[in-house]
Amino acid sequence: MTALTITRPDDWHLHLRDGAMMRAVLPYSAQHFARAIIMPNLEPPVVTLAQATEYRDRIMAALPDGMKFTPLMTLYLTEKTDPDDVTAAHNSGLVKAVKLYPAGATTNSNSGVSKFDTIRPTLERMAEIGLPLCVHGEVTQNDVDIFDREAVFIERVLDPIRQKTKGLRVIMEHITTKDAVDYARAQDETLAATITTHHLVINRNHILAGGIKPHFYCLPVAKREEHRLALRTAATSGEPRFFLGTDSAPHTDANKLLPCGCAGCFTAPNTMPILAQIFEDDNALDKLEHFTSLNGPKFYGLPVNKEKMTLTKKPMQFPSHVNTDDGPITVFDPGYDLHWSVI
Ligand code: DOR
Ligand code: ZN
């Protein structure tokens, strides 16, 4: 096959940041993706409908002329979130999900949740009104090994929440383990899981063997090869519960290369060529559209995009860096040449 036309994709988990960085990275997402679920972990976080509306307006103001892109906003769930504000956010049509960060799990998660009982009224309300919960699924206890934090979260936090809150629609975000794939497959249609581009490419050796590679460090951290293979099988299966959430998470090189560097891989510029290659390698090009363009809108109850995207078999050159007024950002390098391009 030398050309593939699919429904224009969406990104169901994206960090756009704000200010100079947003202006630099937004065109890369808007170039390929019609819509994206926008993460609220700014500093300060996007907690209320009013803040989400202002952030949406800043995104639209930063969008270059002639580009079309719809940001699907999220609220950052805190122990003080007001269920009525969540209802108002849902009714506004701007906010498509609420994001749960366990406090301390990742970048700007300090305002997240420590006592999961405190968010029960909000979760009940979300189940009632049909607003989905996006979950960063890692426990944060120091006595739990970082490579086990996703599996332990499923058992100790996620499953109990779902048992208590029947009907709540939940997205397990950026899953990294076979445990998460198996859990997702065993649940009803109220549960879905997103998978990033980079977790389909790297395992933990890529980060740590032969020297430390800060640009491959993200959270949840990449796991053993057997987990990467389970993610590949899930993504390329076409099953409706699995869809793309890139978690493209730009940080300047200065912040990535610190003694305590930031977590995040910046994949917006080359995600679609990487995915086309992965699906081709796994003999699943016919399932790419399900993963990038069909399964996500179905879960969120949104229409599928009308526009199309064509990928052609020709070498794709991507920039090694994107420059911003805050400094350069390194683009995720899968470690091999890419031979699909978006036209
Ligand atoms: O690698 C990550 N980067 N994982 C997250 O959960 C947050 C993100 C960020 O905001 O930088
Ligand atoms: Zn993220």
Coordinates of C-alpha atoms and ligand atoms in Angstrom, one line a residue:
M1 CA 0.0 0.0 0.0
T2 CA 1.4 3.4 -0.9
A3 CA -1.4 5.7 0.2
L4 CA -4.0 5.6 3.0
T5 CA -6.9 7.9 3.4
I6 CA -8.6 7.9 6.8
T7 CA -11.0 10.1 8.7
R8 CA -9.1 13.1 10.2
P9 CA -7.8 12.0 13.6
D10 CA -8.3 13.5 17.1
D11 CA -6.0 13.5 20.0
W12 CA -7.7 12.4 23.2
H13 CA -5.0 13.6 25.6
L14 CA -2.8 16.7 24.8
H15 CA -0.7 19.2 26.7
L16 CA -0.8 22.6 25.0
R17 CA 0.6 24.6 27.9
D18 CA 0.2 28.4 27.6
G19 CA 1.9 31.5 26.4
A20 CA 5.0 31.2 24.2
M21 CA 5.1 27.5 24.4
M22 CA 1.5 27.1 23.4
R23 CA 2.0 29.4 20.4
A24 CA 5.0 27.2 19.3
V25 CA 3.4 23.8 19.7
L26 CA -0.3 24.3 18.9
P27 CA 0.3 24.5 15.0
Y28 CA 1.8 20.9 15.1
S29 CA -1.3 19.5 16.7
A30 CA -3.7 21.6 14.6
Q31 CA -1.9 20.5 11.4
H32 CA -3.0 16.8 11.9
F33 CA -5.7 16.7 14.5
A34 CA -9.2 18.1 14.2
R35 CA -9.8 18.1 18.0
A36 CA -8.0 17.4 21.2
I37 CA -8.8 16.8 24.8
I38 CA -6.7 19.6 26.5
M39 CA -5.0 18.8 29.8
P40 CA -5.7 21.3 32.6
N41 CA -2.4 20.9 34.5
L42 CA -1.3 24.5 34.0
E43 CA 0.2 26.5 36.9
P44 CA -2.3 27.4 38.4
P45 CA -4.5 24.5 37.2
V46 CA -7.7 24.9 35.2
V47 CA -10.2 24.1 37.9
T48 CA -13.4 26.0 37.1
L49 CA -15.6 26.5 34.1
A50 CA -14.6 30.2 34.0
Q51 CA -10.9 29.2 33.9
A52 CA -11.5 26.6 31.2
T53 CA -13.4 29.2 29.1
E54 CA -10.5 31.7 29.4
Y55 CA -8.0 29.0 28.5
R56 CA -10.1 27.9 25.5
D57 CA -10.1 31.5 24.3
R58 CA -6.3 31.8 24.7
I59 CA -5.9 28.6 22.6
M60 CA -8.2 29.9 19.9
A61 CA -6.3 33.3 19.9
A62 CA -3.0 31.4 19.4
L63 CA -4.3 29.3 16.5
P64 CA -2.7 30.5 13.2
D65 CA -5.0 32.0 10.6
G66 CA -6.4 29.4 8.3
M67 CA -6.0 26.5 10.7
K68 CA -9.0 24.6 12.1
F69 CA -8.8 23.0 15.5
T70 CA -11.3 22.5 18.3
P71 CA -10.0 22.3 21.8
L72 CA -12.1 20.0 24.0
M73 CA -11.6 21.4 27.5
T74 CA -11.2 19.5 30.8
L75 CA -11.5 20.6 34.4
Y76 CA -8.8 19.7 36.9
L77 CA -10.4 17.8 39.8
T78 CA -9.5 18.9 43.3
E79 CA -10.8 18.0 46.7
K80 CA -12.7 21.3 46.6
T81 CA -14.3 20.9 43.2
D82 CA -17.9 22.1 43.3
P83 CA -20.3 19.6 41.6
D84 CA -22.6 22.4 40.5
D85 CA -19.7 24.0 38.6
V86 CA -19.1 20.6 37.0
T87 CA -22.7 20.5 35.9
A88 CA -22.4 24.1 34.5
A89 CA -19.2 23.1 32.7
H90 CA -21.0 20.1 31.1
N91 CA -24.0 22.2 30.1
S92 CA -21.7 24.8 28.5
G93 CA -20.7 22.3 25.9
L94 CA -17.0 23.5 26.2
V95 CA -15.9 21.0 28.8
K96 CA -15.9 17.3 27.7
A97 CA -14.2 15.6 30.7
V98 CA -12.9 16.1 34.3
K99 CA -9.3 15.1 34.9
L100 CA -8.2 13.2 38.0
Y101 CA -4.6 13.6 39.1
P102 CA -3.5 11.8 42.2
A103 CA -1.7 14.5 44.2
G104 CA 2.0 14.3 43.4
A105 CA 1.8 11.8 40.5
T106 CA 3.1 14.0 37.8
T107 CA 3.8 17.5 36.4
N108 CA 1.7 20.2 38.2
S109 CA -0.4 17.6 40.1
N110 CA 0.1 19.1 43.6
S111 CA -3.5 20.4 43.6
G112 CA -4.7 16.9 42.8
V113 CA -6.5 14.4 45.0
S114 CA -5.1 12.7 48.0
K115 CA -8.3 11.5 49.8
F116 CA -10.4 9.9 47.2
D117 CA -13.5 10.0 49.4
T118 CA -13.6 13.8 49.1
I119 CA -14.4 13.6 45.4
R120 CA -17.4 11.2 45.8
P121 CA -20.1 14.0 45.3
T122 CA -18.4 15.1 42.1
L123 CA -18.0 11.6 40.8
E124 CA -21.7 10.9 41.6
R125 CA -22.7 14.0 39.8
M126 CA -20.6 13.1 36.7
A127 CA -22.2 9.7 36.5
E128 CA -25.6 11.3 36.7
I129 CA -24.9 13.9 33.9
G130 CA -22.8 11.6 31.8
L131 CA -19.5 13.6 31.9
P132 CA -16.4 11.3 31.6
L133 CA -13.5 11.1 34.1
C134 CA -10.0 11.1 32.6
V135 CA -7.7 9.3 35.0
H136 CA -3.9 9.5 35.5
G137 CA -3.7 6.0 37.0
E138 CA -0.7 5.8 39.3
V139 CA -0.5 5.6 43.0
T140 CA 2.0 7.9 44.6
Q141 CA 3.1 6.1 47.8
N142 CA 6.9 6.0 48.1
D143 CA 6.8 2.3 49.1
V144 CA 5.3 1.3 45.8
D145 CA 7.9 0.8 43.1
I146 CA 7.5 3.3 40.2
F147 CA 7.1 0.4 37.7
D148 CA 4.2 -1.1 39.7
R149 CA 2.3 2.1 40.3
E150 CA -0.2 1.7 37.5
A151 CA -1.1 -1.9 38.3
V152 CA -1.5 -1.0 42.0
F153 CA -3.6 2.0 41.2
I154 CA -6.1 -0.1 39.3
E155 CA -6.5 -2.4 42.2
R156 CA -6.5 0.1 45.1
V157 CA -8.1 3.1 43.6
L158 CA -9.7 2.7 40.1
D159 CA -11.7 -0.4 40.6
P160 CA -13.1 0.7 43.9
I161 CA -14.2 4.0 42.4
R162 CA -15.9 2.2 39.5
Q163 CA -17.6 -0.3 41.8
K164 CA -19.0 2.6 43.9
T165 CA -19.9 4.9 41.1
K166 CA -22.0 2.8 38.7
G167 CA -22.4 4.4 35.3
L168 CA -19.4 6.7 35.6
R169 CA -17.6 6.8 32.3
V170 CA -13.9 6.5 32.8
I171 CA -10.9 6.8 30.5
M172 CA -7.7 5.1 31.8
E173 CA -5.2 7.5 30.3
H174 CA -1.8 6.7 28.7
I175 CA -1.9 3.0 29.8
T176 CA 1.6 1.4 30.0
T177 CA 1.0 -2.1 31.2
K178 CA -0.4 -5.5 30.2
D179 CA -2.3 -5.3 33.5
A180 CA -4.1 -2.2 32.3
V181 CA -4.9 -3.7 28.9
D182 CA -6.3 -6.8 30.6
Y183 CA -8.3 -4.8 33.0
A184 CA -9.8 -2.6 30.3
R185 CA -10.7 -5.7 28.2
A186 CA -12.6 -7.2 31.1
Q187 CA -14.9 -4.2 31.7
D188 CA -18.2 -3.0 30.2
E189 CA -18.5 -0.1 27.7
T190 CA -18.3 2.6 30.4
L191 CA -14.5 2.1 30.5
A192 CA -12.0 3.1 27.8
A193 CA -8.2 3.5 27.7
T194 CA -5.9 5.8 25.7
I195 CA -2.5 4.8 24.5
T196 CA 0.3 7.2 23.6
T197 CA 2.6 7.1 20.6
H198 CA 5.8 6.9 22.6
H199 CA 4.6 3.9 24.7
L200 CA 4.1 2.0 21.5
V201 CA 7.7 2.6 20.6
I202 CA 9.9 2.5 23.7
N203 CA 10.3 0.2 26.6
R204 CA 12.3 1.0 29.8
N205 CA 15.6 -0.1 28.2
H206 CA 15.3 2.8 25.8
I207 CA 15.4 5.2 28.8
L208 CA 18.1 3.5 30.9
A209 CA 20.3 1.1 28.9
G210 CA 23.6 2.6 27.5
G211 CA 23.1 6.0 29.2
I212 CA 20.1 7.9 30.5
K213 CA 17.9 9.4 27.8
P214 CA 15.9 12.2 29.4
H215 CA 13.8 12.8 26.3
F216 CA 12.3 9.3 26.7
Y217 CA 11.4 10.0 30.3
C218 CA 7.6 10.5 30.8
L219 CA 5.0 9.4 33.3
P220 CA 3.8 6.8 33.6
V221 CA 7.3 5.7 32.9
A222 CA 7.7 3.1 30.0
K223 CA 7.8 -0.5 31.3
R224 CA 9.2 -3.8 30.2
E225 CA 9.1 -5.0 26.6
E226 CA 6.2 -7.4 27.3
H227 CA 4.1 -4.5 28.3
R228 CA 4.9 -2.5 25.2
L229 CA 3.9 -5.5 23.1
A230 CA 0.6 -5.7 25.0
L231 CA 0.0 -2.1 24.2
R232 CA 0.8 -2.7 20.5
T233 CA -1.7 -5.5 20.4
A234 CA -4.4 -3.4 22.0
A235 CA -3.9 -0.4 19.8
T236 CA -3.8 -2.3 16.6
S237 CA -6.8 -4.5 17.5
G238 CA -9.3 -1.9 16.5
E239 CA -11.3 -2.7 19.7
P240 CA -13.5 0.3 20.5
R241 CA -12.2 0.7 24.0
F242 CA -8.7 1.7 22.9
F243 CA -7.9 5.0 21.2
L244 CA -5.1 7.5 20.7
G245 CA -4.2 10.0 23.4
T246 CA -0.7 11.2 22.5
D247 CA 0.1 12.8 25.9
S248 CA 2.4 15.0 23.8
A249 CA 3.9 16.9 26.7
P250 CA 6.4 19.6 25.7
H251 CA 9.1 20.8 28.1
T252 CA 12.1 23.0 27.1
D253 CA 15.3 21.1 26.8
A254 CA 16.6 23.2 29.7
N255 CA 13.9 21.7 31.9
K256 CA 14.3 18.2 30.5
L257 CA 18.0 18.1 31.1
L258 CA 18.1 19.1 34.7
P259 CA 19.4 16.8 37.5
C260 CA 15.7 16.4 38.3
G261 CA 14.2 16.7 34.8
C262 CA 10.6 17.0 33.7
A263 CA 8.5 14.1 32.5
G264 CA 7.1 14.2 29.0
C265 CA 7.7 13.3 25.3
F266 CA 6.8 15.8 22.6
T267 CA 5.2 13.8 19.9
A268 CA 2.7 16.2 18.2
P269 CA 4.8 16.8 15.1
N270 CA 5.4 13.1 14.1
T271 CA 2.7 11.0 15.8
M272 CA 0.8 10.2 12.7
P273 CA 3.8 9.0 10.6
I274 CA 5.0 6.9 13.6
L275 CA 1.6 5.3 14.1
A276 CA 1.2 4.5 10.4
Q277 CA 4.5 2.7 10.5
I278 CA 3.6 0.8 13.6
F279 CA 0.3 -0.3 12.3
E280 CA 1.9 -1.3 9.0
D281 CA 4.6 -3.3 10.7
D282 CA 1.9 -5.1 12.7
N283 CA -0.2 -5.7 9.5
A284 CA -3.0 -3.6 10.9
L285 CA -3.1 -0.5 8.6
D286 CA -6.8 -1.2 8.3
K287 CA -7.2 -0.6 12.0
L288 CA -5.3 2.8 12.2
E289 CA -8.5 4.8 11.6
H290 CA -10.3 3.0 14.4
F291 CA -7.5 3.9 16.8
T292 CA -7.0 7.6 15.7
S293 CA -10.3 8.7 14.4
L294 CA -13.3 6.5 15.2
N295 CA -13.1 4.9 18.7
G296 CA -12.5 8.2 20.6
P297 CA -15.5 10.1 19.3
K298 CA -17.7 7.1 19.8
F299 CA -16.7 6.8 23.5
Y300 CA -17.1 10.6 24.1
G301 CA -20.5 10.6 22.2
L302 CA -19.2 13.1 19.6
P303 CA -19.6 13.0 15.9
V304 CA -16.7 11.5 13.8
N305 CA -14.9 14.2 11.8
K306 CA -16.1 14.8 8.3
E307 CA -12.7 15.7 6.9
K308 CA -10.1 13.2 5.7
M309 CA -6.4 12.8 6.0
T310 CA -4.1 11.1 3.5
L311 CA -0.9 9.4 4.4
T312 CA 1.5 8.5 1.6
K313 CA 4.5 6.2 1.6
K314 CA 7.4 8.7 1.4
P315 CA 10.2 9.6 3.8
M316 CA 9.1 11.9 6.5
Q317 CA 11.5 14.5 7.8
F318 CA 10.7 15.9 11.1
P319 CA 12.5 18.7 12.9
S320 CA 14.8 17.6 15.8
H321 CA 13.6 20.7 17.8
V322 CA 10.8 23.2 17.8
N323 CA 12.0 26.6 18.9
T324 CA 10.0 28.7 21.4
D325 CA 10.6 32.0 23.1
D326 CA 11.3 30.0 26.2
G327 CA 13.9 27.8 24.4
P328 CA 14.0 24.7 22.2
I329 CA 11.9 21.6 22.7
T330 CA 13.2 18.3 21.5
V331 CA 10.8 16.3 19.2
F332 CA 10.4 12.6 20.1
D333 CA 12.8 10.5 18.1
P334 CA 11.5 7.0 17.6
G335 CA 15.1 5.9 16.7
Y336 CA 14.3 4.9 13.1
D337 CA 13.5 6.6 9.8
L338 CA 9.9 7.3 9.1
H339 CA 8.5 6.4 5.8
W340 CA 4.9 7.7 5.9
S341 CA 4.1 11.3 5.4
V342 CA 0.9 13.3 5.9
I343 CA 0.0 15.2 2.7
Ligands
DOR1 O1 5.0 12.6 31.0 C1 4.1 13.3 31.4 N1 4.1 14.6 31.2 N2 3.1 12.7 32.0 C2 2.2 13.4 32.6 O2 1.3 12.8 33.3 C3 2.2 14.9 32.6 C4 2.9 15.4 31.5 C5 3.3 16.8 31.6 O3 2.4 17.6 31.9 O4 4.4 17.2 31.4
ZN2 ZN -0.6 14.0 30.1

